[in-house]
Amino acid sequence: MYVDSHCHLDFPQLQENLPGILDNMKRNQVSHALCVSVNLPDWPRIVSLIDTHDNLWGSVGVHPDYEDTPEPDVETLCRHARHRKIVAIGETGLDYYRLSEPLDWQRNRFRVHIRAANEAGLPLIIHTRSSAEDTLQLMREENAAGCGGVMHCFTESWDVAQRAMEQNFYISLSGIVTFKNAVQLQEVARLMPLDRLLIETDSPYLAPVPYRGKLNDPSKVIHVAEKIAELKQIPVNEVAEATTNNFFNLFKKIQ
């Protein structure tokens, strides 16, 4: 059994073929998927999905790339987090790749999410791109270790992975680990202890080899597991079992 710890099934590209996607998940033994929020105006789409399908769960948060969107506050995030199938806060974090300074608004938004996660007692889903040092620093300043969580779609070095794990965070690998040029990330996969590892698709993006460049969906998370197993030289069922157990250990509201 597999789980997809991070996807965006509420996005229009995937909504168009949701019944087929759910069938493919079942066929590939992907039992659960976490539908991750990127902004508050579209959050009701996630609620509609998770209320309709027993094997789908959700989060609430605002992605750091969304500059012109209503800013969340701790009270709003915590109120939405009381929904029985909202199991995490995020995705949140820092992303310096597309945006230029001043980015105080982005850092302030990240702080709000960490505080909300600690108040709600839910794990945090962190997105970090071209911003690892600032991300880790803010995590320390706001005691992100108190809520724990996951560094989603991880693309950083082994050193960054270790420092995130020291702060009570799991590391989640996506289809990027299957890419030929992902040498650094593949080394992280080799070194990662299985008890701190999650797998994800980040669909509809980042389809793994052999589907690279095509529309991604949760059923393809098995290819991420297979690549990790190959890199670690262990049976794929060990990766599936460990990452599934980790998923339920982290997202404790999931039944």
Short mmCIF file of C-alpha atoms in Angstrom, two decimals:
data_model
loop_
_atom_site.label_atom_id
_atom_site.label_comp_id
_atom_site.label_asym_id
_atom_site.label_seq_id
_atom_site.Cartn_x
_atom_site.Cartn_y
_atom_site.Cartn_z
CA MET A 1 0.00 0.00 0.00
CA TYR A 2 1.16 3.51 -0.88
CA VAL A 3 0.07 7.02 0.09
CA ASP A 4 0.54 10.35 -1.65
CA SER A 5 1.48 12.85 1.05
CA HIS A 6 1.09 15.95 -1.15
CA CYS A 7 -1.11 16.60 -4.19
CA HIS A 8 -3.48 19.24 -5.56
CA LEU A 9 -6.53 17.29 -6.70
CA ASP A 10 -8.61 20.45 -6.46
CA PHE A 11 -6.71 22.02 -9.38
CA PRO A 12 -8.77 22.21 -12.60
CA GLN A 13 -6.32 20.02 -14.57
CA LEU A 14 -7.09 17.09 -12.27
CA GLN A 15 -10.74 17.85 -11.55
CA GLU A 16 -11.51 17.17 -15.20
CA ASN A 17 -10.73 13.46 -14.76
CA LEU A 18 -11.18 12.90 -11.04
CA PRO A 19 -13.12 9.60 -11.33
CA GLY A 20 -10.38 8.15 -13.53
CA ILE A 21 -7.67 9.38 -11.17
CA LEU A 22 -9.39 7.79 -8.17
CA ASP A 23 -9.72 4.52 -10.11
CA ASN A 24 -6.01 4.62 -10.99
CA MET A 25 -5.14 5.20 -7.33
CA LYS A 26 -7.09 2.11 -6.33
CA ARG A 27 -5.54 0.07 -9.14
CA ASN A 28 -2.01 1.06 -8.05
CA GLN A 29 -2.74 0.49 -4.35
CA VAL A 30 -2.51 4.17 -3.41
CA SER A 31 -4.85 4.16 -0.44
CA HIS A 32 -4.79 7.82 0.68
CA ALA A 33 -3.89 11.24 -0.68
CA LEU A 34 -3.45 14.58 1.08
CA CYS A 35 -4.92 17.50 -0.88
CA VAL A 36 -2.82 20.52 0.02
CA SER A 37 -4.12 24.09 0.17
CA VAL A 38 -2.38 26.95 -1.66
CA ASN A 39 -4.72 29.86 -0.86
CA LEU A 40 -7.83 30.62 1.16
CA PRO A 41 -10.25 31.65 -1.64
CA ASP A 42 -9.90 28.20 -3.24
CA TRP A 43 -9.87 26.26 0.05
CA PRO A 44 -13.60 25.38 -0.19
CA ARG A 45 -12.74 23.22 -3.24
CA ILE A 46 -10.56 21.09 -0.98
CA VAL A 47 -13.32 20.83 1.61
CA SER A 48 -15.75 19.68 -1.07
CA LEU A 49 -13.30 16.99 -2.21
CA ILE A 50 -12.44 15.62 1.20
CA ASP A 51 -16.06 15.65 2.36
CA THR A 52 -16.99 13.55 -0.68
CA HIS A 53 -14.18 10.96 -0.72
CA ASP A 54 -13.19 8.90 2.32
CA ASN A 55 -9.57 8.42 1.20
CA LEU A 56 -8.83 12.12 0.61
CA TRP A 57 -7.72 14.49 3.37
CA GLY A 58 -6.76 18.14 3.36
CA SER A 59 -4.74 21.02 4.75
CA VAL A 60 -5.28 24.76 5.07
CA GLY A 61 -2.72 27.42 4.21
CA VAL A 62 -1.36 29.94 1.73
CA HIS A 63 1.57 29.13 -0.57
CA PRO A 64 4.51 31.58 -0.48
CA ASP A 65 4.27 32.23 -4.23
CA TYR A 66 0.77 33.72 -3.89
CA GLU A 67 1.58 37.41 -3.48
CA ASP A 68 -1.78 39.01 -4.27
CA THR A 69 -4.11 36.94 -2.12
CA PRO A 70 -5.84 37.50 1.23
CA GLU A 71 -3.35 37.14 4.07
CA PRO A 72 -4.16 34.45 6.61
CA ASP A 73 -4.13 35.05 10.33
CA VAL A 74 -3.67 32.55 13.14
CA GLU A 75 -7.33 32.66 14.16
CA THR A 76 -8.61 31.92 10.63
CA LEU A 77 -6.18 29.07 10.04
CA CYS A 78 -7.02 27.49 13.39
CA ARG A 79 -10.76 27.84 12.78
CA HIS A 80 -10.50 26.08 9.41
CA ALA A 81 -8.20 23.45 10.96
CA ARG A 82 -11.05 22.30 13.22
CA HIS A 83 -12.67 20.59 10.22
CA ARG A 84 -12.50 16.86 10.96
CA LYS A 85 -10.55 16.07 7.76
CA ILE A 86 -8.09 18.97 7.82
CA VAL A 87 -4.92 17.33 9.12
CA ALA A 88 -2.17 19.92 8.56
CA ILE A 89 -1.34 23.61 8.19
CA GLY A 90 0.18 24.67 4.86
CA GLU A 91 1.59 24.63 2.46
CA THR A 92 3.68 27.51 3.68
CA GLY A 93 7.32 28.55 3.72
CA LEU A 94 9.70 30.69 1.72
CA ASP A 95 10.33 30.82 -2.02
CA TYR A 96 12.94 33.24 -3.32
CA TYR A 97 13.15 31.69 -6.78
CA ARG A 98 10.54 33.78 -8.62
CA LEU A 99 10.14 36.77 -6.33
CA SER A 100 12.59 39.51 -5.42
CA GLU A 101 13.11 41.50 -2.23
CA PRO A 102 11.57 42.95 -0.20
CA LEU A 103 9.92 39.70 0.94
CA ASP A 104 9.06 40.60 4.53
CA TRP A 105 5.43 39.77 3.74
CA GLN A 106 6.46 36.22 2.84
CA ARG A 107 8.45 35.74 6.02
CA ASN A 108 5.63 37.19 8.12
CA ARG A 109 3.16 34.82 6.44
CA PHE A 110 5.43 31.88 7.26
CA ARG A 111 5.54 32.94 10.92
CA VAL A 112 1.74 33.09 11.04
CA HIS A 113 1.49 29.52 9.76
CA ILE A 114 4.02 28.16 12.27
CA ARG A 115 2.15 29.85 15.11
CA ALA A 116 -1.16 28.47 13.84
CA ALA A 117 0.25 24.95 13.59
CA ASN A 118 1.51 25.11 17.15
CA GLU A 119 -1.80 26.49 18.40
CA ALA A 120 -3.88 23.96 16.47
CA GLY A 121 -1.60 21.05 17.36
CA LEU A 122 -1.24 20.07 13.71
CA PRO A 123 1.87 19.39 11.60
CA LEU A 124 3.20 21.96 9.16
CA ILE A 125 3.74 21.43 5.42
CA ILE A 126 6.76 23.50 4.37
CA HIS A 127 7.71 24.63 0.87
CA THR A 128 11.24 25.98 0.53
CA ARG A 129 12.97 27.03 -2.66
CA SER A 130 16.22 29.01 -2.93
CA SER A 131 15.68 29.89 0.73
CA ALA A 132 16.90 27.00 2.88
CA GLU A 133 18.89 28.99 5.43
CA ASP A 134 16.15 31.55 6.06
CA THR A 135 13.57 28.76 6.23
CA LEU A 136 15.52 26.86 8.89
CA GLN A 137 16.18 30.05 10.83
CA LEU A 138 12.51 31.02 10.97
CA MET A 139 11.61 27.47 11.95
CA ARG A 140 13.97 27.77 14.91
CA GLU A 141 12.78 31.26 15.88
CA GLU A 142 9.11 30.23 15.88
CA ASN A 143 9.65 26.76 17.42
CA ALA A 144 8.41 24.78 14.42
CA ALA A 145 9.80 21.72 16.22
CA GLY A 146 6.83 22.06 18.54
CA CYS A 147 4.36 21.08 15.84
CA GLY A 148 6.70 19.17 13.53
CA GLY A 149 5.78 18.50 9.96
CA VAL A 150 7.26 17.80 6.55
CA MET A 151 9.65 19.49 4.15
CA HIS A 152 7.64 18.81 1.03
CA CYS A 153 9.08 18.21 -2.45
CA PHE A 154 12.56 18.32 -0.94
CA THR A 155 15.36 19.43 -3.31
CA GLU A 156 18.04 20.60 -0.90
CA SER A 157 21.28 19.02 0.34
CA TRP A 158 21.78 16.25 2.87
CA ASP A 159 22.99 18.87 5.36
CA VAL A 160 19.71 20.76 5.09
CA ALA A 161 17.77 17.49 5.42
CA GLN A 162 19.62 16.63 8.62
CA ARG A 163 18.95 20.05 10.13
CA ALA A 164 15.27 19.82 9.25
CA MET A 165 15.02 16.38 10.82
CA GLU A 166 16.65 17.77 13.97
CA GLN A 167 13.67 20.14 14.15
CA ASN A 168 11.18 17.25 14.13
CA PHE A 169 10.46 17.30 10.38
CA TYR A 170 10.06 14.52 7.87
CA ILE A 171 11.55 14.76 4.39
CA SER A 172 9.24 14.14 1.42
CA LEU A 173 10.59 13.16 -1.98
CA SER A 174 8.70 13.73 -5.22
CA GLY A 175 9.10 12.67 -8.84
CA ILE A 176 12.18 14.90 -9.05
CA VAL A 177 14.19 12.06 -7.47
CA THR A 178 13.62 10.03 -10.66
CA PHE A 179 15.13 12.72 -12.92
CA LYS A 180 18.48 11.90 -14.45
CA ASN A 181 20.12 15.16 -13.34
CA ALA A 182 18.90 14.99 -9.71
CA VAL A 183 22.26 13.71 -8.46
CA GLN A 184 22.29 15.58 -5.14
CA LEU A 185 18.72 14.58 -4.34
CA GLN A 186 19.40 10.95 -5.17
CA GLU A 187 22.25 11.02 -2.65
CA VAL A 188 19.81 12.38 -0.06
CA ALA A 189 17.47 9.48 -0.86
CA ARG A 190 20.28 6.97 -0.31
CA LEU A 191 21.17 8.49 3.06
CA MET A 192 17.65 9.17 4.38
CA PRO A 193 16.56 6.95 7.27
CA LEU A 194 13.33 5.24 6.29
CA ASP A 195 11.60 6.33 9.49
CA ARG A 196 11.86 10.02 8.47
CA LEU A 197 10.80 9.65 4.83
CA LEU A 198 7.59 10.47 2.98
CA ILE A 199 6.73 10.25 -0.72
CA GLU A 200 4.51 12.51 -2.81
CA THR A 201 3.56 13.52 -6.33
CA ASP A 202 2.92 17.27 -5.96
CA SER A 203 0.50 16.54 -8.80
CA PRO A 204 -0.47 17.86 -11.28
CA TYR A 205 3.22 18.84 -11.45
CA LEU A 206 6.54 16.96 -11.52
CA ALA A 207 5.46 13.67 -13.05
CA PRO A 208 8.15 11.03 -12.43
CA VAL A 209 10.07 9.19 -15.10
CA PRO A 210 8.73 7.58 -17.34
CA TYR A 211 5.93 10.19 -17.39
CA ARG A 212 8.10 13.29 -17.09
CA GLY A 213 6.50 16.30 -18.78
CA LYS A 214 3.01 14.81 -18.61
CA LEU A 215 0.15 15.46 -16.22
CA ASN A 216 0.89 13.93 -12.84
CA ASP A 217 -1.59 12.32 -10.43
CA PRO A 218 -1.40 10.39 -7.12
CA SER A 219 -1.32 6.95 -8.76
CA LYS A 220 2.19 7.74 -10.03
CA VAL A 221 3.64 7.97 -6.51
CA ILE A 222 4.62 4.32 -6.89
CA HIS A 223 7.39 5.39 -9.29
CA VAL A 224 8.87 7.62 -6.59
CA ALA A 225 8.90 4.66 -4.20
CA GLU A 226 10.47 2.41 -6.83
CA LYS A 227 13.30 4.88 -7.48
CA ILE A 228 14.03 5.25 -3.77
CA ALA A 229 14.09 1.47 -3.41
CA GLU A 230 16.52 1.24 -6.33
CA LEU A 231 18.80 3.89 -4.80
CA LYS A 232 18.72 2.25 -1.38
CA GLN A 233 18.98 -1.25 -2.86
CA ILE A 234 16.04 -2.52 -0.84
CA PRO A 235 12.67 -4.04 -1.83
CA VAL A 236 10.07 -1.47 -2.84
CA ASN A 237 7.59 -2.90 -0.33
CA GLU A 238 9.93 -1.70 2.46
CA VAL A 239 9.72 1.86 1.12
CA ALA A 240 5.94 1.58 0.74
CA GLU A 241 5.46 0.24 4.27
CA ALA A 242 7.76 2.79 5.92
CA THR A 243 6.40 5.84 4.11
CA THR A 244 2.80 4.76 4.73
CA ASN A 245 3.47 4.27 8.44
CA ASN A 246 5.22 7.65 8.59
CA PHE A 247 2.25 9.30 6.89
CA PHE A 248 -0.16 8.06 9.55
CA ASN A 249 2.28 8.84 12.36
CA LEU A 250 2.62 12.45 11.19
CA PHE A 251 -0.96 13.18 10.18
CA LYS A 252 -2.58 11.73 13.28
CA LYS A 253 -6.13 12.88 12.49
CA ILE A 254 -6.29 10.47 9.55
CA GLN A 255 -8.21 7.31 10.37
#
